[in-house]
Tab-separated table of C-alpha atoms in Angstrom:
chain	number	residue	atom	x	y	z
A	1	UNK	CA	9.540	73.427	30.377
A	2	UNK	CA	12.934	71.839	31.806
A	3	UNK	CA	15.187	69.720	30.166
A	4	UNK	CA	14.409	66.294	32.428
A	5	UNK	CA	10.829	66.669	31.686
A	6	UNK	CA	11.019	66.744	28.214
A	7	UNK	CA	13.235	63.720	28.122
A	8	UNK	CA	10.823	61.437	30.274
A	9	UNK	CA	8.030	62.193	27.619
A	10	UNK	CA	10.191	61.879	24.965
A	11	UNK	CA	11.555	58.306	26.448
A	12	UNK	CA	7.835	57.308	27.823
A	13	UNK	CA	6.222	58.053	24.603
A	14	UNK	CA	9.127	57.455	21.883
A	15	UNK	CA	8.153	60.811	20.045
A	16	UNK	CA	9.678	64.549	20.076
A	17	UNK	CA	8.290	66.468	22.262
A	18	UNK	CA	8.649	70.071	19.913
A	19	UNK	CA	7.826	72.966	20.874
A	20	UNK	CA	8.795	77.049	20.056
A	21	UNK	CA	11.365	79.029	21.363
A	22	UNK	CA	10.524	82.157	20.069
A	23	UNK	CA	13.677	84.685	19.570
A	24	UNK	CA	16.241	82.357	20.969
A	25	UNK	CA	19.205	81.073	18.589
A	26	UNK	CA	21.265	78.674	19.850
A	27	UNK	CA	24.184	76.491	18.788
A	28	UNK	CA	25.712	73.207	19.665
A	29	UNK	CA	27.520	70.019	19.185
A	30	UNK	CA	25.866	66.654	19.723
A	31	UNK	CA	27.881	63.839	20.027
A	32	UNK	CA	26.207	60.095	19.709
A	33	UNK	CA	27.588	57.035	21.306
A	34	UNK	CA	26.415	53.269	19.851
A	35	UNK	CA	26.422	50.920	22.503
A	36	UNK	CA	27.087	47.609	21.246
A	37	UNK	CA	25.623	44.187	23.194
A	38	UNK	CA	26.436	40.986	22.692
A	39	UNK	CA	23.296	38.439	21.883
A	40	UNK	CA	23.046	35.050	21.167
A	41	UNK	CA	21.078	32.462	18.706
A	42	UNK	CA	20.351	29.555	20.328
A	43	UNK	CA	20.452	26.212	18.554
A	44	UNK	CA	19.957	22.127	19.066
A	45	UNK	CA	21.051	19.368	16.835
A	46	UNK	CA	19.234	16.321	16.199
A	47	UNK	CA	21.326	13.954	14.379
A	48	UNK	CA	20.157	12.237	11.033
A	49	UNK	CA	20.281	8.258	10.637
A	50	UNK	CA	20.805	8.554	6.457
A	51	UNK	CA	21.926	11.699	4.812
A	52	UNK	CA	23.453	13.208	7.989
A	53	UNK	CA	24.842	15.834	6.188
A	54	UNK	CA	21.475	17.213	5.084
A	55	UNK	CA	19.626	19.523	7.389
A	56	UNK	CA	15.809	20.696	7.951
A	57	UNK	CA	16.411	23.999	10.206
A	58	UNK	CA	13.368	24.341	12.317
A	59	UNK	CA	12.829	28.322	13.725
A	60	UNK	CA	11.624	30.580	15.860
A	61	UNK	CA	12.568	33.616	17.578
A	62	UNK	CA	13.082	34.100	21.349
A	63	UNK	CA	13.230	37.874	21.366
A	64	UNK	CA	10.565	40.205	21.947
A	65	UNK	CA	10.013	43.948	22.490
A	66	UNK	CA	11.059	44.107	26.886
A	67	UNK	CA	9.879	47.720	27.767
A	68	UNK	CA	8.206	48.292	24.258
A	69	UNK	CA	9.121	51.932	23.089
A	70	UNK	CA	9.245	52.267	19.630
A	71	UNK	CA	8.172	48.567	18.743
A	72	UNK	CA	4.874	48.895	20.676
A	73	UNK	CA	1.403	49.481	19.506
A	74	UNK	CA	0.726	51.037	22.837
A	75	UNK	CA	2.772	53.973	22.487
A	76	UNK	CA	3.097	56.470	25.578
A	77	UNK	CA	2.511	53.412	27.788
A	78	UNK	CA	5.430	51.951	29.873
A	79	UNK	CA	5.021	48.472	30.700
A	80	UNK	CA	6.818	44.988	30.018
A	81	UNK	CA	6.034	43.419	26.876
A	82	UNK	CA	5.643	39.527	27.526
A	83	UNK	CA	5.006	38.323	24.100
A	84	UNK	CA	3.547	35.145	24.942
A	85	UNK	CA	2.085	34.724	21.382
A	86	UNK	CA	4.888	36.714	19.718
A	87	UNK	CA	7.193	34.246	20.249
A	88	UNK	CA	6.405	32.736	23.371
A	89	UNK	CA	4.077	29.991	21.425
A	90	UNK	CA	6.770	29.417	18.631
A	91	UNK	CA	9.496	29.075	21.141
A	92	UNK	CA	7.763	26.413	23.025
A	93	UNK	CA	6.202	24.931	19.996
A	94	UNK	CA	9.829	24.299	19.214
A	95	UNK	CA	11.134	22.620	21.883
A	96	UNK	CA	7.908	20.063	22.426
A	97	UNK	CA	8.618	19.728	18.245
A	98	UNK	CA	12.343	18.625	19.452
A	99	UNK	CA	11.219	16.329	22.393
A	100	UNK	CA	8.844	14.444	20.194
A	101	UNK	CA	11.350	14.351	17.112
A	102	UNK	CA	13.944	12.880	19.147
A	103	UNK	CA	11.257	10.739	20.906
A	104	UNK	CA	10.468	9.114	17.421
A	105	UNK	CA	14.100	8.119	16.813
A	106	UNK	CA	16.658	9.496	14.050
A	107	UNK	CA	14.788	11.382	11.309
A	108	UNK	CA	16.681	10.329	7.712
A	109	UNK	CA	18.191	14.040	7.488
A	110	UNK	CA	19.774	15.920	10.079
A	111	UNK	CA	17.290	18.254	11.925
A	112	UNK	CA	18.649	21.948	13.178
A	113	UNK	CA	16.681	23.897	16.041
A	114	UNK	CA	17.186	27.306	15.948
A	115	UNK	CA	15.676	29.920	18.436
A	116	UNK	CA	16.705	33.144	16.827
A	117	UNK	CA	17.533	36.616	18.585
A	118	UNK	CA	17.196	40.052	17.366
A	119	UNK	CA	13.550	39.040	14.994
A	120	UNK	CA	11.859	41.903	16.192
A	121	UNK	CA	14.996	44.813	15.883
A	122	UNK	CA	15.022	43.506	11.873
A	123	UNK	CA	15.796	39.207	11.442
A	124	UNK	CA	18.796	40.029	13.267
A	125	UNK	CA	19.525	36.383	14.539
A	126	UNK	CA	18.315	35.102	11.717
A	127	UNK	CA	20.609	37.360	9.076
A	128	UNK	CA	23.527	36.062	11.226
A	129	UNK	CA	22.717	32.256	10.913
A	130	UNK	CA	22.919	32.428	7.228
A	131	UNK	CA	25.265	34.828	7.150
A	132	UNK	CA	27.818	32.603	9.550
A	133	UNK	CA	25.775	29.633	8.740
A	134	UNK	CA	27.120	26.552	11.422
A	135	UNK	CA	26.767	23.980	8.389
A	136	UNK	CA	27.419	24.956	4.478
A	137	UNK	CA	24.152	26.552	3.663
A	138	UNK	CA	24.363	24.392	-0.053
A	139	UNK	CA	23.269	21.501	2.822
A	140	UNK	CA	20.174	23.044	4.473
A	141	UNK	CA	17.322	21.218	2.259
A	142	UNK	CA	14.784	23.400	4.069
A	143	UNK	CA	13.534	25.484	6.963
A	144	UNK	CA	10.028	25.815	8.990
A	145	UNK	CA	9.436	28.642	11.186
A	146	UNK	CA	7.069	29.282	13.419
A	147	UNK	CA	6.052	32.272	14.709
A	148	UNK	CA	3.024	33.762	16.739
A	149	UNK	CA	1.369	30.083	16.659
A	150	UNK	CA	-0.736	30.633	20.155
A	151	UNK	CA	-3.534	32.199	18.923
A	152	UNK	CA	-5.730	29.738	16.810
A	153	UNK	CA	-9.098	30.373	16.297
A	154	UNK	CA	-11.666	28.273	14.701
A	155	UNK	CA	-9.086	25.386	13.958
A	156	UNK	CA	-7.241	27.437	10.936
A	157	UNK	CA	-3.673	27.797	10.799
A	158	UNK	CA	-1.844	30.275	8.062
A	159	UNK	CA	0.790	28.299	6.374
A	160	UNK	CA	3.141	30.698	4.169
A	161	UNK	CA	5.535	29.497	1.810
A	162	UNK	CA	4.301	26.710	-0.050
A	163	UNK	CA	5.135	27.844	-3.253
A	164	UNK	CA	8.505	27.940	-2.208
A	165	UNK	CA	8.765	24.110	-3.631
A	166	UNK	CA	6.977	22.041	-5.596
A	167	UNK	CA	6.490	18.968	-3.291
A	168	UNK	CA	5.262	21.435	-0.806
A	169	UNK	CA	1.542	21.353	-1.425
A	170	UNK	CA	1.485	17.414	-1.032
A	171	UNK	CA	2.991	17.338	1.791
A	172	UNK	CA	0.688	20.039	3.452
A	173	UNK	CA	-2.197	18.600	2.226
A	174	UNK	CA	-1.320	14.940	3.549
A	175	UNK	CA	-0.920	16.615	6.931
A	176	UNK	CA	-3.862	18.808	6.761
A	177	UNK	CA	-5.829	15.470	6.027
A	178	UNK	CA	-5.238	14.073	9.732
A	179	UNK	CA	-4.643	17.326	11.333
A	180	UNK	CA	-7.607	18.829	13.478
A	181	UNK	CA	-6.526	22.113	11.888
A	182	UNK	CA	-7.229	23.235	8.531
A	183	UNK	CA	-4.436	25.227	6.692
A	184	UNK	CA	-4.942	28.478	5.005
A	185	UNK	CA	-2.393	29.567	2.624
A	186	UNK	CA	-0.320	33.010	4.335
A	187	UNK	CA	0.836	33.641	0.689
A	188	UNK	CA	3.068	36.665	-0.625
A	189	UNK	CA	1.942	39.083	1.461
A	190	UNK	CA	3.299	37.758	4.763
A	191	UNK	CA	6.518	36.974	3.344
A	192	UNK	CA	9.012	39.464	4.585
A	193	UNK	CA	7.526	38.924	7.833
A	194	UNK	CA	9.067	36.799	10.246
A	195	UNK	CA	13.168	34.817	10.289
A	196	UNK	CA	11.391	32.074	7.299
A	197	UNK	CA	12.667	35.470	4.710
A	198	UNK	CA	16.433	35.878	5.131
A	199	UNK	CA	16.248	31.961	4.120
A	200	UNK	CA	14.047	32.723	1.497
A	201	UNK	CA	16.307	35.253	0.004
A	202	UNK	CA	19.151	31.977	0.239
A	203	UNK	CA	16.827	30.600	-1.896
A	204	UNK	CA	16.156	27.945	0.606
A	205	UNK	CA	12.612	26.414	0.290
A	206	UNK	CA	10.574	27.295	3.314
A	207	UNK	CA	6.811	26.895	5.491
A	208	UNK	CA	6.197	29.499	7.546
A	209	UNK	CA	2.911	28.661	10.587
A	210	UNK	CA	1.174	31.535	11.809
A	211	UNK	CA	-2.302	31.683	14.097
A	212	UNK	CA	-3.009	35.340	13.146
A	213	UNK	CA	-2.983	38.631	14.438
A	214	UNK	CA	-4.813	40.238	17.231
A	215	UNK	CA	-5.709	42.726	19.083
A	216	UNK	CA	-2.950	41.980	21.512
A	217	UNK	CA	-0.088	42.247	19.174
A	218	UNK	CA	2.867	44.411	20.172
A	219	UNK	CA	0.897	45.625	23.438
A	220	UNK	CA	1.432	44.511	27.215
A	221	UNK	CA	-1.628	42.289	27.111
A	222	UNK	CA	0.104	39.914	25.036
A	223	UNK	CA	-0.268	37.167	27.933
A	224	UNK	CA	-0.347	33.628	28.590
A	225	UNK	CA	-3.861	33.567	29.556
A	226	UNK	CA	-4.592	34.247	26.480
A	227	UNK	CA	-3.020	31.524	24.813
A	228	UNK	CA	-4.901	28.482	22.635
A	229	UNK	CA	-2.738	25.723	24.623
A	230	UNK	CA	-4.560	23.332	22.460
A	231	UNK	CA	-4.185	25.274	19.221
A	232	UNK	CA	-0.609	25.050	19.852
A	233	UNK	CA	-0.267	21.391	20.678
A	234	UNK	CA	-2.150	20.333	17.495
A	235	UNK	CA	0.446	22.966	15.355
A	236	UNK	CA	3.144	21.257	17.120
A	237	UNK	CA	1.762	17.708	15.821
A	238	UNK	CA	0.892	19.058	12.376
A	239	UNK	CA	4.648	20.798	12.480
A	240	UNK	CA	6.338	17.208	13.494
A	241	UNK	CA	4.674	15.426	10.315
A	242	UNK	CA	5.530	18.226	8.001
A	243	UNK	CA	9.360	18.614	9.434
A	244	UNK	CA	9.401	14.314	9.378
A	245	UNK	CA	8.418	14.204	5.232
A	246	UNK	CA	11.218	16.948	4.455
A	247	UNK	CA	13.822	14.976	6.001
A	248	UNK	CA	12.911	12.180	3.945
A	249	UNK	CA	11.703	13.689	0.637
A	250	UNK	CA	13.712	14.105	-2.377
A	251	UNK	CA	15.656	17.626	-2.210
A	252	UNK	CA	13.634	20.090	-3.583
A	253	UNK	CA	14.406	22.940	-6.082
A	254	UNK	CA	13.987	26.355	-4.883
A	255	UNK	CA	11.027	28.205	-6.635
A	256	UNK	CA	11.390	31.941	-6.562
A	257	UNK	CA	8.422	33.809	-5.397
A	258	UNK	CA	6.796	36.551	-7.587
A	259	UNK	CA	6.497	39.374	-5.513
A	260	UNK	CA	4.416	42.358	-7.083
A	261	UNK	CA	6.353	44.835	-9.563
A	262	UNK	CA	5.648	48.292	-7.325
A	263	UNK	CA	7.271	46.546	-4.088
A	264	UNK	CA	10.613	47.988	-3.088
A	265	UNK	CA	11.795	45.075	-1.001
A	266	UNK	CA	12.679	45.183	2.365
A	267	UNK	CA	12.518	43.770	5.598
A	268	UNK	CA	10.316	44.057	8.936
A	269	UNK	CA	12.509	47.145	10.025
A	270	UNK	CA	10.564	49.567	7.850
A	271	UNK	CA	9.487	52.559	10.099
A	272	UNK	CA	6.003	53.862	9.662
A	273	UNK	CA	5.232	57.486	9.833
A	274	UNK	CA	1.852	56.859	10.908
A	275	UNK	CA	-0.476	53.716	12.065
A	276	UNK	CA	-4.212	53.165	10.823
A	277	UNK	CA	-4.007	50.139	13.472
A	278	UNK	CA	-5.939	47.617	11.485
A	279	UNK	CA	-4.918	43.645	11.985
A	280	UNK	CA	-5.012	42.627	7.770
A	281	UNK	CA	-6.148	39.095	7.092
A	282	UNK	CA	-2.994	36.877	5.276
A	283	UNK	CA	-4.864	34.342	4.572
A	284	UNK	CA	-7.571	36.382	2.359
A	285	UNK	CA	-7.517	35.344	-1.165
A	286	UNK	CA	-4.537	36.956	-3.479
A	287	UNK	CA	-6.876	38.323	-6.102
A	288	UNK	CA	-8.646	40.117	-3.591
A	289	UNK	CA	-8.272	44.050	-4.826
A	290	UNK	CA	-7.544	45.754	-1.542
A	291	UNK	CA	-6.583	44.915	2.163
A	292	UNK	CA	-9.059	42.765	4.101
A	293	UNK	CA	-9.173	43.061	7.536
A	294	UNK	CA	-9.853	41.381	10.801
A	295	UNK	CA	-10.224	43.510	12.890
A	296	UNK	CA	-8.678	46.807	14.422
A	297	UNK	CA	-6.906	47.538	17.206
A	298	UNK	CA	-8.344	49.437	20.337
A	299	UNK	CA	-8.474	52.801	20.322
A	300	UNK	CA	-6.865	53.151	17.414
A	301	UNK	CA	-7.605	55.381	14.230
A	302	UNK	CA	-9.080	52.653	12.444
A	303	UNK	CA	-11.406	51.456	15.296
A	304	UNK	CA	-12.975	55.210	15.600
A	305	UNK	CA	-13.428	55.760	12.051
A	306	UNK	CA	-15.784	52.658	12.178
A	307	UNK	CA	-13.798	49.735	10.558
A	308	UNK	CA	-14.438	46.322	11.241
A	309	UNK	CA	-13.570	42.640	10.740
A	310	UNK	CA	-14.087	41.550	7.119
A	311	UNK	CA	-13.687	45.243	5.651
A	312	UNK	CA	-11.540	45.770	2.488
A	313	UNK	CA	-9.611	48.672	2.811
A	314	UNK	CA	-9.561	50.428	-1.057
A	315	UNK	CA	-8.659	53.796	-0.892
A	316	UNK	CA	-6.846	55.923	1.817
A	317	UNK	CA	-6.869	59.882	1.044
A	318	UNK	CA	-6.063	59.786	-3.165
A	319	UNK	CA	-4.269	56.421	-3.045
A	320	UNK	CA	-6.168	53.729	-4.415
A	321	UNK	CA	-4.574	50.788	-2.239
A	322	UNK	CA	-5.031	47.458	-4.067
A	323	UNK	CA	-2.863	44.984	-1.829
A	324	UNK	CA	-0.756	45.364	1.518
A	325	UNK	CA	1.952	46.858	-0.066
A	326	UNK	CA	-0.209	50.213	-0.948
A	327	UNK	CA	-1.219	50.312	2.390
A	328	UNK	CA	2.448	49.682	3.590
A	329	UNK	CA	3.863	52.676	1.013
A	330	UNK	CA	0.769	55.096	2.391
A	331	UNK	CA	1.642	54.527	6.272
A	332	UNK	CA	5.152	55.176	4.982
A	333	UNK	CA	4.802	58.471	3.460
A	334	UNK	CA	1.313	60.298	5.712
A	335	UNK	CA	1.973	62.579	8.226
A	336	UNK	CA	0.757	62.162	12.155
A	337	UNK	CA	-2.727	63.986	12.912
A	338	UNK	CA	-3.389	63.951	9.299
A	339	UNK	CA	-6.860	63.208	8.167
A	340	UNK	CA	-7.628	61.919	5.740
A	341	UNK	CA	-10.518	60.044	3.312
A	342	UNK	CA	-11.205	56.225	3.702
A	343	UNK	CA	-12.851	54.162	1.467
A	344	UNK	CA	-14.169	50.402	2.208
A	345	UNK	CA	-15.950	47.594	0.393
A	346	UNK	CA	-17.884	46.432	2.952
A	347	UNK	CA	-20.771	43.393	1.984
A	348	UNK	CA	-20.657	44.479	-1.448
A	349	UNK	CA	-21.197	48.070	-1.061
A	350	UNK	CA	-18.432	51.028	-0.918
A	351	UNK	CA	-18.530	52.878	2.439
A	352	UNK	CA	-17.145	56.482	2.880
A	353	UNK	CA	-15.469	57.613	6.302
A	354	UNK	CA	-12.665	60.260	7.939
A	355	UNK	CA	-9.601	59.058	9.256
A	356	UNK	CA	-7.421	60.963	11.650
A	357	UNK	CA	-3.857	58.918	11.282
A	358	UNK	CA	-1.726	58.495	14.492
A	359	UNK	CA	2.285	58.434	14.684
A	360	UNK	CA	3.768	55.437	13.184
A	361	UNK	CA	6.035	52.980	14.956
A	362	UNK	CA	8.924	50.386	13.510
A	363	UNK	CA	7.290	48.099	10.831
């Protein structure tokens, strides 16, 4: 094996490529260099015509994963990375949410776009806007993201976040009452997931819209032609009511979320040792025991064991896994090629298969 090979697989496939070399020491130094680039936020302002030093920051990230490598749920494939759900849709769901706020005239509060870098290497963009915030953060009354909004099926829309405040849930429902959509509450689960968090953690009341994961996510076919153009037009109305009643409303009091006592915090960065490569359902109900699922990814571990949409994952080797964080600690701590015992509730009934788990990726 030569040197250059073993590099291509290893940068093609973003794993090592190990192998024996039987009665052979060898010593050496290995120096690392950190290349450092320069990227940018983006960000609009939309003046308010009564408290103008209020603000309503409105979000999504621009970034996505270029080449893929070790972000990609097509591992060992080369091949550009388009993201037009992921965040393609929330990018231009943002700007048409811009043209028809400013078409309407002032809103009473101040209204900040933001298109954030950097969401998919660990709220990058997003860490840096609070962190070097462009108006005193005590002013931002609240922030909407949206992110992966392309993709709506059967009129439903996750909303995550409402509990965040406790004028929320009016204002949702009053929306959801002349909205073509019907909203689906993301809850806890989904809420270290996307640039709504590092607000969040500001304690900065916040709505996070989401369409859902598919079987496209993180994986070249991620493509406009896949797009609900219509979905994303009605989000975009839903989004202007919704973004129209905060910068009115009274300010709202931040409520804390309750997150469950065996998490360990966290962001998106987490890195996986393994993947199961199921697509869990956010919107299920929180007292569900277990991870629902809608569906699994081609190819994938979970898709030849014999999983499918509406399956509750409850047991993965000896772990009993009771809610996405179980299944989050698991992937963190199994070991590639392992296999291992899966249990699922499926229409009532338990259901018994083998699992062979495949390497991980970046959370």
């Amino acid at each position: 094996r030569d040197l250059a090979t073993l590099q291509s697989q290893i940068d093609e496939q973003v794993r090592p490529q190990s192998f024996e070399l039987k009665n052979l020491i060898l010593r050496g130094q290995v120096k690392l260099r950190r290349d450092k680039v320069a990227v940018r936020n983006v960000l609009a302002y939309l003046p308010g015509s009564v408290r103008t030093d209020e603000y309503v920051v409105v979000g999504a990230h621009y970034d996505h994963l270029g080449w893929g490598h070790s972000g990609s749920l097509a591992q060992g494939i080369r091949a550009v990375h388009n993201g037009a759900d992921d965040n393609a849709s929330g990018t231009s769901a943002v700007l048409e949410l811009a043209r028809q706020l400013s078409a309407a005239g002032s809103p009473d509060r101040s209204v900040i776009l933001a298109f954030f870098t950097g969401e998919e290497w660990g709220l990058i963009g997003s860490e840096y806007f609070v962190d070097h915030p462009p108006v005193p953060l005590d002013k931002i009354v609240a922030m909407v993201n949206l992110d992966m909004v392309g993709r709506v099926r059967n009129d439903t829309l996750y909303v995550g976040g409402r509990e965040s405040a406790a004028a929320f849930d009016e204002i949702l429902n009053r929306a959801d009452e002349v909205s073509v959509l019907q909203l689906k509450t993301f809850g806890l689960r989904g809420m270290q997931s996307s640039d709504h968090y590092t607000f969040a953690q500001r304690r900065i009341p916040h709505l996070f819209f989401f369409s859902g994961l598919h079987a496209d996510y993180h994986r070249p076919s991620d493509d406009p032609d896949r797009i609900n153009y219509r979905g994303i037009a009605e989000v975009v109305d839903l989004a202007e009511q919704v973004v129209s009643e905060l910068a009115g409303m009274p300010r709202q009091q931040y409520v804390a979320a309750t997150l469950p006592a065996d998490h360990n915090g966290g962001g998106t960065t987490r890195r996986f040792r393994v993947s199961l490569g199921v697509m869990p359902d956010y919107g299920s109900d929180e007292s569900t025991v277990g991870v629902r699922i809608t569906g699994t990814a081609p190819g994938s571990p979970a898709e030849k064991a014999g999983l499918r949409d509406g399956d509750i994952i409850v047991q993965l080797g000896e772990k009993k896994i009771e809610n996405l964080y179980d299944l989050m600690d698991f992937l963190g701590r199994a070991s590639p090629g392992q296999e291992v015992k899966i249990v699922i509730q499926r229409n009532g009934e338990y259901v018994e298969s083998r699992v062979v788990l495949a390497p991980g990726r970046r959370g």
